[in-house]
């Protein structure tokens, strides 16, 4: 195996999309090689037999991240309950039920069964095989334990899909048949880097439960608004927000943020801290290279999820990280009507610049396009910086963008889980019942 993990290959801007694809393929081959005693293949024909006989498709979702501590559980807590009666839903967790409210809702949504798969990959594969699924959706792939990929290597059913948890190719056709995407996250000119058939959602592929959160700017009348003073922000001034995992911030992007600060005197950069060493290093760059005062960088700690969502509204612009975009946190910001700037290059990056060819570096642009906010998508880091400055200095333009976001979030498919599920089910029915899908499947919105 390479010393780089597939997730790291996506995160690190020094590795290209072709590098990441090769790393994924090596991990996939390792999983297949580890399956020494393969189970006999299930009866895979005729396709769609149960749907034709009973009108129901039996679907399974597999993940190691069904826990209230992981973003996946938070994102999907209200998703599965929107499956129609055309589907019998089985949910397979590689963890014991943690009693969290998010997973309790997911567990209750399993119309077929909720199963905790805690044995060996071979035993787990036997358990899943026994449910005779028509389609299995894996929500983790390489972001989970090696055992999860080994379970998939046993071939659990005719159609194995990858979705959400690992936004890239597994690099191995024998593991995954379809990868779920959209036209922005995987455009046609990048098709060569994906071994799977591609299942194109008509709008953004990313699903979430943000419409139903008590602190989303729509349903939060029972929550007290917090003030800037309470969270350590100045009452006046423009707040650029970067509440990312700190390892997503690359040197070029951080310096772009600082250049924008020098152009907007009454502005501040609000960053999630990883500790004193990080704060010292970033402040050293800000003061030594850009002459910025210490007060211009404001660090904050992680807080409980509802507090996180409420305090996001105190910011003025969320700054996406180009190498690996803000996925969950991007949704957190946008549903609370906090505009976001993101990067999507139209041409390959110059040496030393961050590229946006990998799927996770294109998700922010997909969010913004779905919300009809294309003016917040930069094509290079110069334009990214200029958008930051315009948001802070052109009040009329910024207010127009913010008002459109406030309005569009209610009608956009990005936060309409019921509408997303209807479209998703239409695609799943095609996957199960059609025999002539050879490369891509474009789903028509329902």
Tab-separated table of C-alpha atoms in Angstrom:
chain	number	residue	atom	x	y	z
A	1	UNK	CA	0.000	0.000	0.000
A	2	UNK	CA	1.138	3.606	-0.534
A	3	UNK	CA	2.018	5.586	2.580
A	4	UNK	CA	-0.706	8.083	1.650
A	5	UNK	CA	-4.299	7.261	2.583
A	6	UNK	CA	-6.981	7.888	-0.092
A	7	UNK	CA	-8.526	10.648	2.029
A	8	UNK	CA	-5.146	12.369	2.360
A	9	UNK	CA	-4.686	12.095	-1.392
A	10	UNK	CA	-7.874	14.143	-1.762
A	11	UNK	CA	-6.942	16.661	0.935
A	12	UNK	CA	-3.385	17.416	-0.088
A	13	UNK	CA	-3.196	19.986	-2.856
A	14	UNK	CA	0.267	18.737	-3.848
A	15	UNK	CA	-1.315	15.528	-5.183
A	16	UNK	CA	-3.235	15.618	-8.462
A	17	UNK	CA	-6.526	13.964	-9.320
A	18	UNK	CA	-4.607	11.241	-11.170
A	19	UNK	CA	-2.453	10.660	-8.063
A	20	UNK	CA	-5.588	10.333	-5.927
A	21	UNK	CA	-7.148	7.889	-8.403
A	22	UNK	CA	-4.048	5.674	-8.305
A	23	UNK	CA	-3.991	5.656	-4.497
A	24	UNK	CA	-7.668	4.670	-4.398
A	25	UNK	CA	-7.111	1.880	-6.904
A	26	UNK	CA	-4.284	0.436	-4.796
A	27	UNK	CA	-6.487	0.335	-1.717
A	28	UNK	CA	-9.251	-1.291	-3.746
A	29	UNK	CA	-6.931	-4.012	-5.023
A	30	UNK	CA	-5.777	-4.657	-1.464
A	31	UNK	CA	-9.385	-5.155	-0.332
A	32	UNK	CA	-10.068	-7.622	-3.133
A	33	UNK	CA	-6.869	-9.536	-2.367
A	34	UNK	CA	-7.855	-9.824	1.305
A	35	UNK	CA	-11.044	-11.701	0.452
A	36	UNK	CA	-9.573	-15.187	0.525
A	37	UNK	CA	-12.808	-17.102	0.936
A	38	UNK	CA	-15.297	-15.457	-1.347
A	39	UNK	CA	-18.963	-16.089	-0.832
A	40	UNK	CA	-20.781	-17.633	-3.791
A	41	UNK	CA	-22.268	-14.849	-5.893
A	42	UNK	CA	-25.963	-14.255	-5.245
A	43	UNK	CA	-28.548	-14.855	-7.932
A	44	UNK	CA	-28.210	-11.628	-9.896
A	45	UNK	CA	-30.668	-12.225	-12.708
A	46	UNK	CA	-33.154	-11.308	-13.915
A	47	UNK	CA	-32.506	-7.754	-12.791
A	48	UNK	CA	-35.256	-5.943	-10.956
A	49	UNK	CA	-37.113	-9.193	-10.348
A	50	UNK	CA	-38.529	-8.213	-6.955
A	51	UNK	CA	-39.617	-4.798	-8.167
A	52	UNK	CA	-41.542	-6.415	-11.021
A	53	UNK	CA	-43.141	-8.964	-8.705
A	54	UNK	CA	-43.888	-6.881	-5.595
A	55	UNK	CA	-43.490	-3.244	-6.617
A	56	UNK	CA	-40.747	-2.804	-3.985
A	57	UNK	CA	-37.009	-2.354	-4.342
A	58	UNK	CA	-34.935	-3.597	-1.441
A	59	UNK	CA	-32.183	-1.046	-0.713
A	60	UNK	CA	-29.433	-1.136	1.881
A	61	UNK	CA	-27.242	1.649	3.269
A	62	UNK	CA	-23.899	0.697	4.810
A	63	UNK	CA	-21.630	2.892	6.936
A	64	UNK	CA	-19.221	3.049	9.834
A	65	UNK	CA	-20.369	6.613	10.527
A	66	UNK	CA	-23.861	6.111	11.913
A	67	UNK	CA	-23.058	8.021	15.076
A	68	UNK	CA	-24.181	11.381	16.405
A	69	UNK	CA	-20.534	12.420	16.587
A	70	UNK	CA	-20.005	12.236	12.827
A	71	UNK	CA	-21.252	14.708	10.172
A	72	UNK	CA	-22.839	11.860	8.200
A	73	UNK	CA	-25.318	11.083	10.963
A	74	UNK	CA	-26.094	14.783	11.273
A	75	UNK	CA	-26.564	15.214	7.519
A	76	UNK	CA	-28.725	12.146	6.948
A	77	UNK	CA	-30.849	12.047	10.091
A	78	UNK	CA	-33.976	13.155	8.194
A	79	UNK	CA	-33.191	11.660	4.787
A	80	UNK	CA	-34.186	7.991	4.928
A	81	UNK	CA	-37.688	8.683	6.236
A	82	UNK	CA	-38.554	10.220	2.855
A	83	UNK	CA	-38.199	6.916	1.030
A	84	UNK	CA	-41.531	5.984	-0.540
A	85	UNK	CA	-43.367	2.687	-0.128
A	86	UNK	CA	-41.712	1.552	-3.358
A	87	UNK	CA	-38.585	0.889	-1.284
A	88	UNK	CA	-37.827	-1.448	1.581
A	89	UNK	CA	-34.966	0.166	3.510
A	90	UNK	CA	-32.225	-1.754	5.321
A	91	UNK	CA	-29.589	0.178	7.270
A	92	UNK	CA	-26.318	-1.503	8.233
A	93	UNK	CA	-24.156	0.094	10.891
A	94	UNK	CA	-20.622	-1.006	11.663
A	95	UNK	CA	-21.044	0.598	15.091
A	96	UNK	CA	-23.345	-0.110	17.992
A	97	UNK	CA	-26.286	2.243	18.384
A	98	UNK	CA	-24.994	5.254	20.348
A	99	UNK	CA	-28.431	6.439	21.580
A	100	UNK	CA	-27.937	9.811	19.862
A	101	UNK	CA	-31.105	11.538	18.586
A	102	UNK	CA	-29.686	11.707	15.046
A	103	UNK	CA	-29.125	7.965	14.807
A	104	UNK	CA	-32.386	7.215	16.597
A	105	UNK	CA	-34.177	8.914	13.704
A	106	UNK	CA	-32.123	7.011	11.134
A	107	UNK	CA	-32.785	3.732	12.937
A	108	UNK	CA	-36.529	4.404	12.970
A	109	UNK	CA	-36.440	5.032	9.209
A	110	UNK	CA	-35.370	1.478	8.385
A	111	UNK	CA	-38.593	-0.014	7.044
A	112	UNK	CA	-36.830	-3.308	6.396
A	113	UNK	CA	-34.349	-3.576	9.255
A	114	UNK	CA	-31.635	-1.807	11.227
A	115	UNK	CA	-28.683	-4.128	11.617
A	116	UNK	CA	-25.489	-3.644	13.604
A	117	UNK	CA	-22.779	-5.455	11.641
A	118	UNK	CA	-20.050	-6.082	14.192
A	119	UNK	CA	-18.451	-9.342	13.057
A	120	UNK	CA	-15.686	-10.118	10.580
A	121	UNK	CA	-15.978	-8.888	6.983
A	122	UNK	CA	-16.955	-12.417	5.927
A	123	UNK	CA	-19.660	-12.706	8.604
A	124	UNK	CA	-20.917	-9.187	7.845
A	125	UNK	CA	-21.122	-9.949	4.137
A	126	UNK	CA	-23.116	-13.103	4.852
A	127	UNK	CA	-25.574	-11.103	6.974
A	128	UNK	CA	-26.100	-8.489	4.281
A	129	UNK	CA	-26.315	-11.091	1.520
A	130	UNK	CA	-29.087	-12.845	3.434
A	131	UNK	CA	-31.304	-9.777	3.036
A	132	UNK	CA	-31.226	-10.246	-0.761
A	133	UNK	CA	-30.833	-6.582	-1.682
A	134	UNK	CA	-31.440	-5.068	-5.083
A	135	UNK	CA	-29.032	-2.195	-4.417
A	136	UNK	CA	-26.481	-1.395	-1.708
A	137	UNK	CA	-25.335	2.193	-1.081
A	138	UNK	CA	-22.040	2.541	0.768
A	139	UNK	CA	-21.682	5.848	2.587
A	140	UNK	CA	-18.036	5.644	3.640
A	141	UNK	CA	-15.705	3.526	1.410
A	142	UNK	CA	-12.098	4.479	2.200
A	143	UNK	CA	-13.056	6.960	4.905
A	144	UNK	CA	-14.130	4.015	7.024
A	145	UNK	CA	-12.186	1.064	8.392
A	146	UNK	CA	-10.511	-1.419	6.045
A	147	UNK	CA	-13.139	-3.979	7.053
A	148	UNK	CA	-15.886	-1.959	5.352
A	149	UNK	CA	-14.143	-2.115	1.990
A	150	UNK	CA	-13.490	-5.825	2.518
A	151	UNK	CA	-17.214	-6.340	3.112
A	152	UNK	CA	-17.918	-4.682	-0.244
A	153	UNK	CA	-15.281	-6.871	-1.875
A	154	UNK	CA	-17.536	-9.883	-1.243
A	155	UNK	CA	-20.092	-8.396	-3.706
A	156	UNK	CA	-23.260	-8.008	-1.652
A	157	UNK	CA	-25.699	-7.542	-4.523
A	158	UNK	CA	-25.880	-6.682	-8.206
A	159	UNK	CA	-25.652	-2.894	-7.741
A	160	UNK	CA	-23.159	-1.370	-5.314
A	161	UNK	CA	-23.135	2.439	-5.157
A	162	UNK	CA	-20.803	4.937	-3.495
A	163	UNK	CA	-22.314	8.125	-2.108
A	164	UNK	CA	-21.460	11.031	0.220
A	165	UNK	CA	-18.735	9.713	2.533
A	166	UNK	CA	-15.844	9.423	0.063
A	167	UNK	CA	-16.246	11.949	-2.783
A	168	UNK	CA	-13.907	10.280	-5.269
A	169	UNK	CA	-13.426	7.133	-7.276
A	170	UNK	CA	-12.674	3.905	-5.436
A	171	UNK	CA	-10.553	3.045	-8.487
A	172	UNK	CA	-11.850	-0.511	-8.696
A	173	UNK	CA	-14.813	-1.607	-10.813
A	174	UNK	CA	-15.242	-4.817	-8.830
A	175	UNK	CA	-16.010	-2.863	-5.654
A	176	UNK	CA	-18.369	-0.114	-6.791
A	177	UNK	CA	-20.666	-0.036	-9.814
A	178	UNK	CA	-21.927	3.566	-9.555
A	179	UNK	CA	-20.654	6.809	-8.037
A	180	UNK	CA	-23.255	9.502	-7.323
A	181	UNK	CA	-22.308	12.983	-8.578
A	182	UNK	CA	-23.517	16.000	-10.542
A	183	UNK	CA	-22.349	17.880	-13.621
A	184	UNK	CA	-20.196	20.300	-11.613
A	185	UNK	CA	-18.482	17.848	-9.289
A	186	UNK	CA	-17.605	15.485	-12.178
A	187	UNK	CA	-17.681	17.266	-15.554
A	188	UNK	CA	-17.150	15.253	-18.718
A	189	UNK	CA	-13.500	16.285	-19.151
A	190	UNK	CA	-12.613	14.607	-15.825
A	191	UNK	CA	-14.490	11.366	-16.558
A	192	UNK	CA	-11.268	9.431	-17.153
A	193	UNK	CA	-10.353	9.530	-13.453
A	194	UNK	CA	-13.398	7.520	-12.330
A	195	UNK	CA	-13.657	3.751	-12.668
A	196	UNK	CA	-17.368	3.629	-11.799
A	197	UNK	CA	-20.428	4.279	-13.876
A	198	UNK	CA	-21.611	7.775	-12.968
A	199	UNK	CA	-25.057	8.463	-11.581
A	200	UNK	CA	-25.707	12.159	-12.268
A	201	UNK	CA	-28.194	13.986	-10.074
A	202	UNK	CA	-29.829	16.875	-11.972
A	203	UNK	CA	-28.786	19.464	-9.369
A	204	UNK	CA	-26.352	19.129	-6.482
A	205	UNK	CA	-25.695	15.479	-5.567
A	206	UNK	CA	-25.186	16.331	-1.874
A	207	UNK	CA	-28.075	15.554	0.471
A	208	UNK	CA	-28.690	16.979	3.927
A	209	UNK	CA	-31.271	17.394	6.673
A	210	UNK	CA	-30.717	21.104	7.259
A	211	UNK	CA	-34.279	22.065	6.415
A	212	UNK	CA	-35.445	20.315	9.584
A	213	UNK	CA	-32.846	21.620	12.024
A	214	UNK	CA	-34.115	23.750	14.898
A	215	UNK	CA	-31.299	26.243	14.248
A	216	UNK	CA	-31.327	26.789	10.497
A	217	UNK	CA	-32.793	30.269	10.199
A	218	UNK	CA	-36.170	28.777	9.319
A	219	UNK	CA	-37.390	26.870	12.393
A	220	UNK	CA	-35.500	28.404	15.278
A	221	UNK	CA	-38.000	30.601	17.100
A	222	UNK	CA	-37.238	28.734	20.336
A	223	UNK	CA	-33.542	29.643	20.248
A	224	UNK	CA	-32.069	32.844	21.609
A	225	UNK	CA	-29.992	34.921	19.242
A	226	UNK	CA	-26.391	35.331	20.367
A	227	UNK	CA	-24.461	38.577	20.102
A	228	UNK	CA	-21.029	39.219	18.671
A	229	UNK	CA	-19.833	40.263	22.097
A	230	UNK	CA	-20.775	36.868	23.559
A	231	UNK	CA	-18.495	35.020	21.117
A	232	UNK	CA	-15.605	37.473	21.219
A	233	UNK	CA	-16.274	39.359	17.975
A	234	UNK	CA	-16.165	43.147	17.539
A	235	UNK	CA	-19.578	44.762	17.286
A	236	UNK	CA	-18.581	46.655	14.142
A	237	UNK	CA	-16.628	45.479	11.126
A	238	UNK	CA	-16.887	42.814	8.434
A	239	UNK	CA	-16.347	39.232	9.640
A	240	UNK	CA	-14.773	36.716	7.269
A	241	UNK	CA	-15.509	33.256	8.655
A	242	UNK	CA	-13.377	30.107	8.242
A	243	UNK	CA	-14.810	27.517	10.623
A	244	UNK	CA	-13.114	24.591	8.893
A	245	UNK	CA	-11.041	21.730	10.073
A	246	UNK	CA	-7.702	23.552	10.257
A	247	UNK	CA	-5.941	20.990	8.046
A	248	UNK	CA	-8.096	22.143	5.127
A	249	UNK	CA	-6.394	25.562	5.072
A	250	UNK	CA	-3.504	25.603	2.603
A	251	UNK	CA	-0.775	28.300	2.603
A	252	UNK	CA	-1.830	29.958	-0.670
A	253	UNK	CA	-5.454	30.282	0.423
A	254	UNK	CA	-4.565	31.650	3.866
A	255	UNK	CA	-2.400	34.335	2.313
A	256	UNK	CA	-5.232	35.247	-0.061
A	257	UNK	CA	-7.457	35.792	2.968
A	258	UNK	CA	-4.814	37.993	4.574
A	259	UNK	CA	-4.383	40.106	1.435
A	260	UNK	CA	-8.122	40.762	1.467
A	261	UNK	CA	-7.862	41.847	5.108
A	262	UNK	CA	-5.235	44.427	4.159
A	263	UNK	CA	-7.633	45.839	1.553
A	264	UNK	CA	-10.575	46.087	3.972
A	265	UNK	CA	-9.423	47.953	7.100
A	266	UNK	CA	-12.438	47.218	9.315
A	267	UNK	CA	-12.434	43.465	8.708
A	268	UNK	CA	-11.539	40.369	10.724
A	269	UNK	CA	-10.765	36.712	10.052
A	270	UNK	CA	-12.651	34.349	12.371
A	271	UNK	CA	-10.969	30.933	12.426
A	272	UNK	CA	-11.568	27.631	14.194
A	273	UNK	CA	-8.501	26.926	16.296
A	274	UNK	CA	-6.467	23.752	16.588
A	275	UNK	CA	-4.444	25.047	19.528
A	276	UNK	CA	-1.905	27.638	20.589
A	277	UNK	CA	0.762	26.533	18.111
A	278	UNK	CA	-1.580	27.059	15.161
A	279	UNK	CA	-2.631	30.476	16.472
A	280	UNK	CA	0.982	31.566	16.941
A	281	UNK	CA	2.034	30.400	13.469
A	282	UNK	CA	-0.855	32.082	11.661
A	283	UNK	CA	-0.495	35.319	13.591
A	284	UNK	CA	3.215	35.302	12.791
A	285	UNK	CA	2.430	35.118	9.061
A	286	UNK	CA	-0.251	37.808	9.374
A	287	UNK	CA	1.999	40.272	11.184
A	288	UNK	CA	5.342	39.412	9.613
A	289	UNK	CA	4.265	39.208	5.971
A	290	UNK	CA	1.223	41.491	5.884
A	291	UNK	CA	1.680	43.882	8.811
A	292	UNK	CA	-1.691	42.957	10.307
A	293	UNK	CA	-2.406	43.545	13.970
A	294	UNK	CA	-3.004	40.556	16.210
A	295	UNK	CA	-6.630	41.568	16.748
A	296	UNK	CA	-7.448	41.056	13.053
A	297	UNK	CA	-7.333	37.257	13.522
A	298	UNK	CA	-9.931	35.935	15.942
A	299	UNK	CA	-9.762	32.278	16.957
A	300	UNK	CA	-12.622	30.242	18.378
A	301	UNK	CA	-13.057	26.746	19.755
A	302	UNK	CA	-15.495	24.049	18.751
A	303	UNK	CA	-18.891	24.351	20.388
A	304	UNK	CA	-22.016	22.126	20.459
A	305	UNK	CA	-23.757	21.923	17.092
A	306	UNK	CA	-26.691	24.232	17.830
A	307	UNK	CA	-24.340	26.878	19.233
A	308	UNK	CA	-22.165	26.504	16.126
A	309	UNK	CA	-25.142	27.073	13.835
A	310	UNK	CA	-26.348	30.085	15.791
A	311	UNK	CA	-22.986	31.827	15.928
A	312	UNK	CA	-22.411	31.398	12.173
A	313	UNK	CA	-25.038	34.105	11.598
A	314	UNK	CA	-22.772	36.639	13.233
A	315	UNK	CA	-20.339	36.387	10.308
A	316	UNK	CA	-20.703	38.196	6.979
A	317	UNK	CA	-18.958	35.879	4.510
A	318	UNK	CA	-17.925	32.226	4.750
A	319	UNK	CA	-14.597	31.405	3.076
A	320	UNK	CA	-14.495	28.036	1.351
A	321	UNK	CA	-11.216	26.094	1.271
A	322	UNK	CA	-10.323	25.242	-2.347
A	323	UNK	CA	-8.378	22.002	-1.887
A	324	UNK	CA	-11.172	20.276	0.042
A	325	UNK	CA	-14.357	22.297	0.265
A	326	UNK	CA	-16.628	22.850	3.237
A	327	UNK	CA	-19.321	20.238	2.760
A	328	UNK	CA	-21.323	20.013	5.998
A	329	UNK	CA	-20.120	23.415	7.220
A	330	UNK	CA	-20.901	24.903	3.819
A	331	UNK	CA	-24.505	23.760	4.195
A	332	UNK	CA	-24.512	25.057	7.782
A	333	UNK	CA	-23.566	28.498	6.518
A	334	UNK	CA	-25.811	28.694	3.475
A	335	UNK	CA	-28.955	27.499	5.237
A	336	UNK	CA	-28.388	30.304	7.746
A	337	UNK	CA	-28.196	32.830	4.873
A	338	UNK	CA	-24.443	33.331	5.295
A	339	UNK	CA	-22.977	33.830	1.790
A	340	UNK	CA	-19.951	31.758	0.811
A	341	UNK	CA	-17.186	32.318	-1.721
A	342	UNK	CA	-15.732	29.245	-3.429
A	343	UNK	CA	-13.168	28.489	-6.139
A	344	UNK	CA	-13.773	26.546	-9.349
A	345	UNK	CA	-11.009	26.834	-11.915
A	346	UNK	CA	-11.873	26.744	-15.610
A	347	UNK	CA	-8.300	25.858	-16.580
A	348	UNK	CA	-5.625	23.761	-14.836
A	349	UNK	CA	-3.814	25.537	-12.018
A	350	UNK	CA	-0.286	26.840	-12.368
A	351	UNK	CA	2.460	25.061	-10.477
A	352	UNK	CA	2.166	25.816	-6.761
A	353	UNK	CA	-1.509	26.837	-6.997
A	354	UNK	CA	-4.418	24.825	-5.630
A	355	UNK	CA	-6.266	22.897	-8.324
A	356	UNK	CA	-9.994	22.129	-8.281
A	357	UNK	CA	-10.170	18.997	-10.397
A	358	UNK	CA	-10.886	16.587	-7.531
A	359	UNK	CA	-14.516	16.033	-6.665
A	360	UNK	CA	-14.348	17.378	-3.058
A	361	UNK	CA	-12.840	20.635	-4.346
A	362	UNK	CA	-15.905	21.261	-6.546
A	363	UNK	CA	-18.742	20.732	-4.038
A	364	UNK	CA	-18.903	24.378	-2.892
A	365	UNK	CA	-19.432	25.516	-6.481
A	366	UNK	CA	-22.186	22.925	-6.831
A	367	UNK	CA	-23.906	24.359	-3.739
A	368	UNK	CA	-23.713	27.910	-5.050
A	369	UNK	CA	-24.832	26.976	-8.563
A	370	UNK	CA	-27.864	25.160	-7.170
A	371	UNK	CA	-28.731	28.278	-5.153
A	372	UNK	CA	-28.283	30.496	-8.275
A	373	UNK	CA	-25.360	32.361	-6.695
A	374	UNK	CA	-22.792	31.886	-9.442
A	375	UNK	CA	-21.271	35.322	-8.819
A	376	UNK	CA	-19.728	33.884	-5.632
A	377	UNK	CA	-17.796	31.244	-7.609
A	378	UNK	CA	-14.281	32.461	-8.411
A	379	UNK	CA	-12.247	31.070	-11.312
A	380	UNK	CA	-8.853	31.880	-9.784
A	381	UNK	CA	-7.476	33.137	-6.462
A	382	UNK	CA	-7.275	36.731	-7.667
A	383	UNK	CA	-11.006	36.708	-8.358
A	384	UNK	CA	-11.575	34.897	-5.044
A	385	UNK	CA	-9.816	37.753	-3.221
A	386	UNK	CA	-11.738	40.356	-5.204
A	387	UNK	CA	-15.063	38.736	-4.311
A	388	UNK	CA	-14.054	38.863	-0.643
A	389	UNK	CA	-13.272	42.564	-0.947
A	390	UNK	CA	-16.427	43.369	-2.910
A	391	UNK	CA	-18.628	41.656	-0.324
A	392	UNK	CA	-17.038	43.817	2.366
A	393	UNK	CA	-17.035	47.131	0.502
A	394	UNK	CA	-19.948	47.120	-1.990
A	395	UNK	CA	-22.881	47.167	0.413
A	396	UNK	CA	-25.626	47.263	-2.218
A	397	UNK	CA	-24.168	44.325	-4.162
A	398	UNK	CA	-23.569	42.292	-1.002
A	399	UNK	CA	-27.069	42.946	0.358
A	400	UNK	CA	-28.553	41.811	-2.948
A	401	UNK	CA	-26.566	38.564	-2.814
A	402	UNK	CA	-27.543	37.934	0.798
A	403	UNK	CA	-31.224	38.629	0.098
A	404	UNK	CA	-31.236	36.227	-2.844
A	405	UNK	CA	-29.641	33.563	-0.672
A	406	UNK	CA	-32.203	34.186	2.067
A	407	UNK	CA	-34.997	33.694	-0.473
A	408	UNK	CA	-33.503	30.925	-2.604
A	409	UNK	CA	-32.648	28.584	0.265
A	410	UNK	CA	-36.381	27.998	0.825
A	411	UNK	CA	-37.037	26.973	-2.768
A	412	UNK	CA	-33.733	25.387	-3.809
A	413	UNK	CA	-33.378	21.636	-4.169
A	414	UNK	CA	-30.241	21.896	-2.006
A	415	UNK	CA	-32.394	22.085	1.121
A	416	UNK	CA	-35.503	20.282	-0.146
A	417	UNK	CA	-34.920	16.745	1.121
A	418	UNK	CA	-38.306	15.414	0.013
A	419	UNK	CA	-37.779	16.668	-3.550
A	420	UNK	CA	-34.207	15.304	-3.569
A	421	UNK	CA	-35.447	11.879	-2.472
A	422	UNK	CA	-38.054	11.667	-5.241
A	423	UNK	CA	-35.315	12.296	-7.799
A	424	UNK	CA	-32.948	9.855	-6.056
A	425	UNK	CA	-35.570	7.107	-6.126
A	426	UNK	CA	-36.179	7.650	-9.832
A	427	UNK	CA	-32.476	7.085	-10.445
A	428	UNK	CA	-32.387	3.996	-8.230
A	429	UNK	CA	-35.278	2.463	-10.142
A	430	UNK	CA	-33.350	2.927	-13.383
A	431	UNK	CA	-30.237	1.370	-11.836
A	432	UNK	CA	-32.167	-1.689	-10.690
A	433	UNK	CA	-34.339	-2.264	-13.724
A	434	UNK	CA	-32.358	-1.161	-16.789
A	435	UNK	CA	-29.872	-3.472	-18.469
A	436	UNK	CA	-28.389	-1.000	-20.955
A	437	UNK	CA	-26.567	1.430	-18.629
A	438	UNK	CA	-22.934	1.227	-19.695
A	439	UNK	CA	-21.272	4.441	-18.544
A	440	UNK	CA	-23.479	7.218	-17.178
A	441	UNK	CA	-27.045	7.694	-16.055
A	442	UNK	CA	-28.529	11.189	-15.992
A	443	UNK	CA	-31.518	11.390	-13.680
A	444	UNK	CA	-34.396	13.690	-14.582
A	445	UNK	CA	-35.577	15.809	-11.661
A	446	UNK	CA	-38.880	14.784	-10.138
